[in-house]
């Protein structure tokens, strides 16, 4: 199979098919072995990545930079674009044109939905969407699906639960779109009424012949789940902070809650968590958020950078 990622931007999970994802996952396996055996190599020597982050980030930002460096590439880490010419009023369009002159690839996180697409229109190098507001987080979906696949041989048969702020959480939007490509049919969405999954995503699941169960209480459904993907309530997307305060801890996963879950269920979370999973749950062997799910983020980004930057 040929490398469909080469020279292209990666902006939404919609642009790739299951075959492309599986092809990338083969490279992810290789990257994992490479890091475990030698830490990295020089495959991307002479290439430079600029990470332009207009929103906070720990994991996505640093895993991209680590990924590029482990493959021998250079980095321009712009964390806090408020210190760049953006503070002087520069537009996204001019910023991406500028950085395109210096680097081989741009990784952008911006609070506006569609900003990565917008950036890609003006960039003369490939752009990776590292989160566009409440829109998508397509590299997180890759690490999430890779993690799920390493636990279950046939993911199409799984019941996948998503808990928390499903309206504003971009990770669950991208994850849903991606697992539909793998034939997942059973979705259980747990959220307060005002934070329900957007209609567009619900329609997509229904069109693919999937079923959605939407509830407000996780205790009613946790025993049915094979995967529980928890998310934080996205404070930065609220205009009414009193409402955020009321909803922020609508669900707290504790060891008691975990007692109702299947023995082989896995608990995922893109992180950061802000109280919705008790620290005691970290010791549960079903909890993968602080270990493999996070580590896979670096391997997935190494594979993606390699495929985009080298044929
Ligand atoms: C997520 C994000 O930025 O969308 N974090 C991440 O990239 N791992 C989730 C979040 O911020 O809640």
Short mmCIF file of C-alpha atoms and ligand atoms in Angstrom, two decimals:
data_model
loop_
_atom_site.label_atom_id
_atom_site.label_comp_id
_atom_site.label_asym_id
_atom_site.label_seq_id
_atom_site.Cartn_x
_atom_site.Cartn_y
_atom_site.Cartn_z
CA UNK A 1 0.00 0.00 0.00
CA UNK A 2 1.30 3.44 -0.78
CA UNK A 3 1.72 6.25 1.70
CA UNK A 4 -1.33 8.47 1.33
CA UNK A 5 -0.12 10.83 4.04
CA UNK A 6 2.98 11.99 2.18
CA UNK A 7 3.11 15.76 1.69
CA UNK A 8 -0.49 16.20 2.90
CA UNK A 9 -2.08 18.07 5.78
CA UNK A 10 -3.95 16.08 8.42
CA UNK A 11 -6.92 18.21 9.44
CA UNK A 12 -9.86 15.91 10.15
CA UNK A 13 -10.43 12.18 10.57
CA UNK A 14 -12.82 12.46 7.61
CA UNK A 15 -9.94 12.61 5.17
CA UNK A 16 -8.58 9.15 5.99
CA UNK A 17 -9.99 5.66 5.58
CA UNK A 18 -9.62 2.60 7.74
CA UNK A 19 -6.87 1.23 5.45
CA UNK A 20 -4.82 4.43 5.87
CA UNK A 21 -5.23 4.22 9.63
CA UNK A 22 -4.13 0.58 9.70
CA UNK A 23 -1.16 1.45 7.51
CA UNK A 24 -0.21 4.20 9.96
CA UNK A 25 -0.67 1.82 12.92
CA UNK A 26 1.95 -0.53 11.39
CA UNK A 27 4.36 2.41 11.53
CA UNK A 28 3.26 3.15 15.09
CA UNK A 29 4.31 -0.39 16.08
CA UNK A 30 7.69 0.25 14.45
CA UNK A 31 8.09 3.57 16.26
CA UNK A 32 7.33 1.95 19.58
CA UNK A 33 10.00 -0.67 18.97
CA UNK A 34 12.45 1.99 17.79
CA UNK A 35 11.99 4.10 20.92
CA UNK A 36 12.22 1.06 23.17
CA UNK A 37 15.39 -0.20 21.51
CA UNK A 38 17.37 2.94 20.62
CA UNK A 39 15.33 5.99 21.64
CA UNK A 40 15.01 7.17 18.02
CA UNK A 41 16.86 7.70 14.74
CA UNK A 42 17.80 10.40 12.21
CA UNK A 43 15.12 9.81 9.61
CA UNK A 44 13.83 13.36 9.73
CA UNK A 45 17.20 15.06 10.02
CA UNK A 46 17.13 18.35 8.16
CA UNK A 47 13.36 18.78 8.62
CA UNK A 48 11.90 21.34 11.01
CA UNK A 49 8.48 21.45 12.70
CA UNK A 50 6.80 24.57 14.09
CA UNK A 51 4.18 24.02 16.80
CA UNK A 52 1.88 27.06 16.88
CA UNK A 53 -0.28 26.73 19.97
CA UNK A 54 -2.89 29.41 20.65
CA UNK A 55 -4.49 27.34 23.42
CA UNK A 56 -3.02 25.57 26.47
CA UNK A 57 -1.55 22.10 26.00
CA UNK A 58 0.79 19.74 27.82
CA UNK A 59 0.53 16.33 26.18
CA UNK A 60 -0.21 17.17 22.56
CA UNK A 61 2.42 19.90 22.43
CA UNK A 62 5.21 17.97 24.09
CA UNK A 63 4.48 14.65 22.40
CA UNK A 64 4.72 16.34 18.96
CA UNK A 65 8.03 17.93 19.90
CA UNK A 66 9.40 14.74 21.38
CA UNK A 67 8.22 12.81 18.30
CA UNK A 68 10.04 15.19 15.93
CA UNK A 69 13.20 15.17 18.00
CA UNK A 70 13.26 11.39 18.34
CA UNK A 71 13.33 11.23 14.53
CA UNK A 72 16.21 13.69 14.36
CA UNK A 73 14.17 16.74 13.26
CA UNK A 74 14.28 20.29 14.55
CA UNK A 75 11.53 22.16 16.37
CA UNK A 76 10.20 25.68 16.80
CA UNK A 77 7.97 25.40 19.88
CA UNK A 78 5.58 28.36 19.98
CA UNK A 79 3.68 27.71 23.16
CA UNK A 80 1.61 30.75 23.88
CA UNK A 81 1.23 32.51 20.58
CA UNK A 82 0.43 35.63 22.62
CA UNK A 83 4.20 36.20 22.75
CA UNK A 84 4.44 36.15 18.96
CA UNK A 85 3.39 38.81 16.45
CA UNK A 86 -0.20 37.68 17.17
CA UNK A 87 0.04 40.13 20.09
CA UNK A 88 0.66 42.88 17.52
CA UNK A 89 -2.52 41.87 15.68
CA UNK A 90 -1.14 39.50 13.05
CA UNK A 91 -3.73 37.24 11.37
CA UNK A 92 -3.57 33.44 11.34
CA UNK A 93 -3.16 33.66 7.58
CA UNK A 94 -0.02 35.81 7.78
CA UNK A 95 1.39 33.78 10.66
CA UNK A 96 1.15 30.50 8.75
CA UNK A 97 2.64 32.09 5.62
CA UNK A 98 5.52 33.31 7.73
CA UNK A 99 6.25 30.01 9.42
CA UNK A 100 5.87 28.17 6.10
CA UNK A 101 9.05 29.99 5.00
CA UNK A 102 11.07 28.48 7.82
CA UNK A 103 9.79 24.97 8.42
CA UNK A 104 8.62 21.78 6.72
CA UNK A 105 5.47 21.19 8.74
CA UNK A 106 3.12 23.16 10.97
CA UNK A 107 1.22 21.81 13.97
CA UNK A 108 -1.56 24.17 14.99
CA UNK A 109 -3.91 24.38 17.95
CA UNK A 110 -6.35 27.28 17.88
CA UNK A 111 -9.68 28.03 19.64
CA UNK A 112 -11.64 28.56 16.40
CA UNK A 113 -13.48 25.64 14.81
CA UNK A 114 -12.13 25.27 11.26
CA UNK A 115 -8.91 27.16 12.00
CA UNK A 116 -6.69 24.29 10.90
CA UNK A 117 -8.49 24.16 7.53
CA UNK A 118 -8.09 27.91 7.26
CA UNK A 119 -4.38 27.67 8.08
CA UNK A 120 -3.89 24.92 5.50
CA UNK A 121 -5.34 27.20 2.80
CA UNK A 122 -2.50 29.65 3.27
CA UNK A 123 0.36 27.41 4.39
CA UNK A 124 2.79 26.17 1.78
CA UNK A 125 3.77 23.19 3.95
CA UNK A 126 1.54 20.47 5.47
CA UNK A 127 -0.53 21.42 8.51
CA UNK A 128 -1.55 19.08 11.33
CA UNK A 129 -4.65 19.95 13.35
CA UNK A 130 -3.74 19.67 17.03
CA UNK A 131 -7.23 20.80 18.10
CA UNK A 132 -9.52 23.44 16.58
CA UNK A 133 -11.75 24.69 19.37
CA UNK A 134 -14.70 22.38 19.92
CA UNK A 135 -14.21 20.88 16.44
CA UNK A 136 -11.75 18.02 16.12
CA UNK A 137 -8.59 16.54 17.55
CA UNK A 138 -7.65 14.06 14.84
CA UNK A 139 -4.25 12.97 16.22
CA UNK A 140 -5.78 12.23 19.62
CA UNK A 141 -8.29 9.96 17.85
CA UNK A 142 -5.39 8.02 16.30
CA UNK A 143 -3.77 7.40 19.68
CA UNK A 144 -7.14 6.51 21.19
CA UNK A 145 -8.06 3.99 18.50
CA UNK A 146 -4.56 2.50 18.56
CA UNK A 147 -4.94 2.05 22.32
CA UNK A 148 -8.40 0.46 21.99
CA UNK A 149 -7.14 -1.88 19.27
CA UNK A 150 -4.29 -3.07 21.44
CA UNK A 151 -6.84 -4.31 24.00
CA UNK A 152 -9.56 -5.79 21.81
CA UNK A 153 -9.15 -7.97 18.74
CA UNK A 154 -12.43 -6.92 17.10
CA UNK A 155 -13.35 -3.39 17.92
CA UNK A 156 -16.51 -3.46 15.79
CA UNK A 157 -18.28 -5.49 18.47
CA UNK A 158 -17.47 -3.12 21.34
CA UNK A 159 -19.85 -0.97 23.32
CA UNK A 160 -18.06 2.35 23.64
CA UNK A 161 -19.13 4.75 26.37
CA UNK A 162 -18.25 8.44 26.38
CA UNK A 163 -18.77 10.45 29.53
CA UNK A 164 -18.68 14.15 30.36
CA UNK A 165 -18.72 17.20 28.11
CA UNK A 166 -19.66 15.62 24.81
CA UNK A 167 -20.81 18.93 23.34
CA UNK A 168 -17.55 20.82 23.67
CA UNK A 169 -15.02 18.00 23.87
CA UNK A 170 -13.30 17.72 20.50
CA UNK A 171 -11.67 14.41 21.40
CA UNK A 172 -14.99 12.56 21.53
CA UNK A 173 -16.07 14.09 18.22
CA UNK A 174 -12.98 12.81 16.43
CA UNK A 175 -13.02 9.48 18.25
CA UNK A 176 -16.65 8.79 17.30
CA UNK A 177 -15.98 9.58 13.65
CA UNK A 178 -12.92 7.35 13.65
CA UNK A 179 -14.41 4.29 15.34
CA UNK A 180 -17.36 4.40 12.95
CA UNK A 181 -14.79 3.62 10.23
CA UNK A 182 -13.94 0.48 12.22
CA UNK A 183 -17.55 -0.62 12.30
CA UNK A 184 -18.38 0.22 15.93
CA UNK A 185 -22.17 0.18 16.30
CA UNK A 186 -22.89 0.62 19.99
CA UNK A 187 -22.42 4.05 21.50
CA UNK A 188 -23.40 5.02 25.04
CA UNK A 189 -23.20 8.74 25.72
CA UNK A 190 -23.37 9.98 29.29
CA UNK A 191 -23.67 13.74 29.82
CA UNK A 192 -25.80 16.42 31.40
CA UNK A 193 -28.60 17.50 29.00
CA UNK A 194 -26.88 20.71 27.96
CA UNK A 195 -23.59 18.96 27.19
CA UNK A 196 -24.96 16.26 24.89
CA UNK A 197 -23.17 15.08 21.75
CA UNK A 198 -23.81 17.44 18.79
CA UNK A 199 -26.63 16.47 16.45
CA UNK A 200 -24.26 16.20 13.48
CA UNK A 201 -22.33 13.38 15.18
CA UNK A 202 -25.54 11.62 16.29
CA UNK A 203 -26.81 11.67 12.69
CA UNK A 204 -23.52 10.26 11.48
CA UNK A 205 -23.78 7.31 13.87
CA UNK A 206 -27.38 6.68 12.82
CA UNK A 207 -26.52 6.88 9.11
CA UNK A 208 -23.83 4.26 9.64
CA UNK A 209 -26.41 1.95 11.20
CA UNK A 210 -25.13 2.52 14.73
CA UNK A 211 -27.19 2.83 17.90
CA UNK A 212 -26.86 5.57 20.47
CA UNK A 213 -28.00 5.36 24.05
CA UNK A 214 -27.95 8.74 25.79
CA UNK A 215 -28.25 8.93 29.56
CA UNK A 216 -27.52 11.35 32.35
CA UNK A 217 -26.28 8.86 34.92
CA UNK A 218 -23.17 6.74 34.40
CA UNK A 219 -24.13 4.26 37.12
CA UNK A 220 -27.01 2.98 34.96
CA UNK A 221 -24.79 1.97 32.06
CA UNK A 222 -21.25 1.38 33.24
CA UNK A 223 -21.72 -2.39 33.43
CA UNK A 224 -22.46 -2.52 29.67
CA UNK A 225 -19.28 -0.80 28.52
CA UNK A 226 -16.11 -2.26 27.01
CA UNK A 227 -14.48 1.14 26.79
CA UNK A 228 -15.29 4.09 29.02
CA UNK A 229 -13.88 7.31 27.56
CA UNK A 230 -14.13 10.00 30.20
CA UNK A 231 -13.67 13.73 29.54
CA UNK A 232 -13.50 16.92 31.59
CA UNK A 233 -16.15 19.62 31.43
CA UNK A 234 -14.52 22.24 29.18
CA UNK A 235 -14.49 25.34 31.36
CA UNK A 236 -13.02 27.56 28.64
CA UNK A 237 -16.08 26.99 26.39
CA UNK A 238 -18.61 28.26 28.98
CA UNK A 239 -19.90 31.82 28.94
CA UNK A 240 -21.70 31.28 32.26
CA UNK A 241 -19.15 30.15 34.85
CA UNK A 242 -21.87 29.41 37.41
CA UNK A 243 -23.18 26.81 35.01
CA UNK A 244 -19.70 25.32 34.68
CA UNK A 245 -19.40 25.13 38.47
CA UNK A 246 -22.73 23.33 38.64
CA UNK A 247 -21.77 20.77 36.01
CA UNK A 248 -18.04 20.31 36.42
CA UNK A 249 -18.26 17.32 38.69
CA UNK A 250 -21.48 15.81 37.37
CA UNK A 251 -19.69 12.44 37.21
CA UNK A 252 -16.85 11.23 39.34
CA UNK A 253 -15.33 7.83 38.61
CA UNK A 254 -14.33 6.25 41.92
CA UNK A 255 -13.25 2.71 42.88
CA UNK A 256 -16.87 2.09 43.90
CA UNK A 257 -18.14 3.06 40.47
CA UNK A 258 -15.47 0.80 38.93
CA UNK A 259 -16.87 -2.16 40.85
CA UNK A 260 -19.87 -2.13 38.51
CA UNK A 261 -17.72 -2.23 35.36
CA UNK A 262 -16.70 -5.29 33.33
CA UNK A 263 -13.42 -6.95 34.32
CA UNK A 264 -11.85 -6.21 30.94
CA UNK A 265 -13.29 -2.74 30.38
CA UNK A 266 -10.67 -0.04 29.82
CA UNK A 267 -10.94 3.50 31.20
CA UNK A 268 -9.59 6.19 28.92
CA UNK A 269 -9.28 9.95 29.26
CA UNK A 270 -7.46 12.40 26.96
CA UNK A 271 -6.40 14.36 30.04
CA UNK A 272 -6.15 16.78 31.76
CA UNK A 273 -8.58 15.56 34.41
CA UNK A 274 -9.90 18.04 36.90
CA UNK A 275 -11.52 15.82 39.48
CA UNK A 276 -13.72 13.55 37.33
CA UNK A 277 -11.58 10.45 37.97
CA UNK A 278 -10.47 9.84 41.56
CA UNK A 279 -6.72 9.28 41.95
CA UNK A 280 -7.40 5.85 43.51
CA UNK A 281 -8.70 4.64 40.14
CA UNK A 282 -5.20 5.10 38.65
CA UNK A 283 -4.13 1.88 40.37
CA UNK A 284 -6.94 -0.10 38.73
CA UNK A 285 -5.40 -2.24 35.94
CA UNK A 286 -8.26 -1.13 33.69
CA UNK A 287 -7.07 2.51 33.83
CA UNK A 288 -4.93 3.27 30.75
CA UNK A 289 -5.10 7.08 30.62
CA UNK A 290 -1.86 7.85 32.45
CA UNK A 291 0.12 5.07 30.86
CA UNK A 292 -0.33 3.50 27.45
CA UNK A 293 -2.96 5.90 26.08
CA UNK A 294 -0.64 8.83 26.74
CA UNK A 295 2.55 7.07 25.57
CA UNK A 296 0.85 6.01 22.37
CA UNK A 297 0.37 9.70 21.61
CA UNK A 298 4.09 10.06 20.99
CA UNK A 299 4.40 6.92 18.86
CA UNK A 300 1.38 7.90 16.76
CA UNK A 301 2.80 11.39 16.18
CA UNK A 302 6.21 9.94 15.22
CA UNK A 303 4.53 7.70 12.66
CA UNK A 304 2.42 10.54 11.29
CA UNK A 305 5.38 12.94 10.97
CA UNK A 306 7.43 10.25 9.27
CA UNK A 307 4.66 9.46 6.78
CA UNK A 308 3.93 13.10 5.98
CA UNK A 309 7.58 14.13 5.68
CA UNK A 310 9.18 11.11 4.01
CA UNK A 311 7.93 8.91 1.19
C1 LIG B 1 -7.71 17.36 25.14
C2 LIG B 1 -7.87 18.55 24.23
O1 LIG B 1 -7.03 19.48 24.22
O2 LIG B 1 -8.83 18.53 23.50
N1 LIG B 1 -6.43 17.25 25.68
C3 LIG B 1 -5.45 16.65 24.94
O3 LIG B 1 -5.10 17.12 23.88
N2 LIG B 1 -4.93 15.50 25.39
C4 LIG B 1 -8.79 17.25 26.15
C5 LIG B 1 -9.11 18.42 27.03
O4 LIG B 1 -8.50 19.48 26.96
O5 LIG B 1 -10.01 18.25 27.82
#
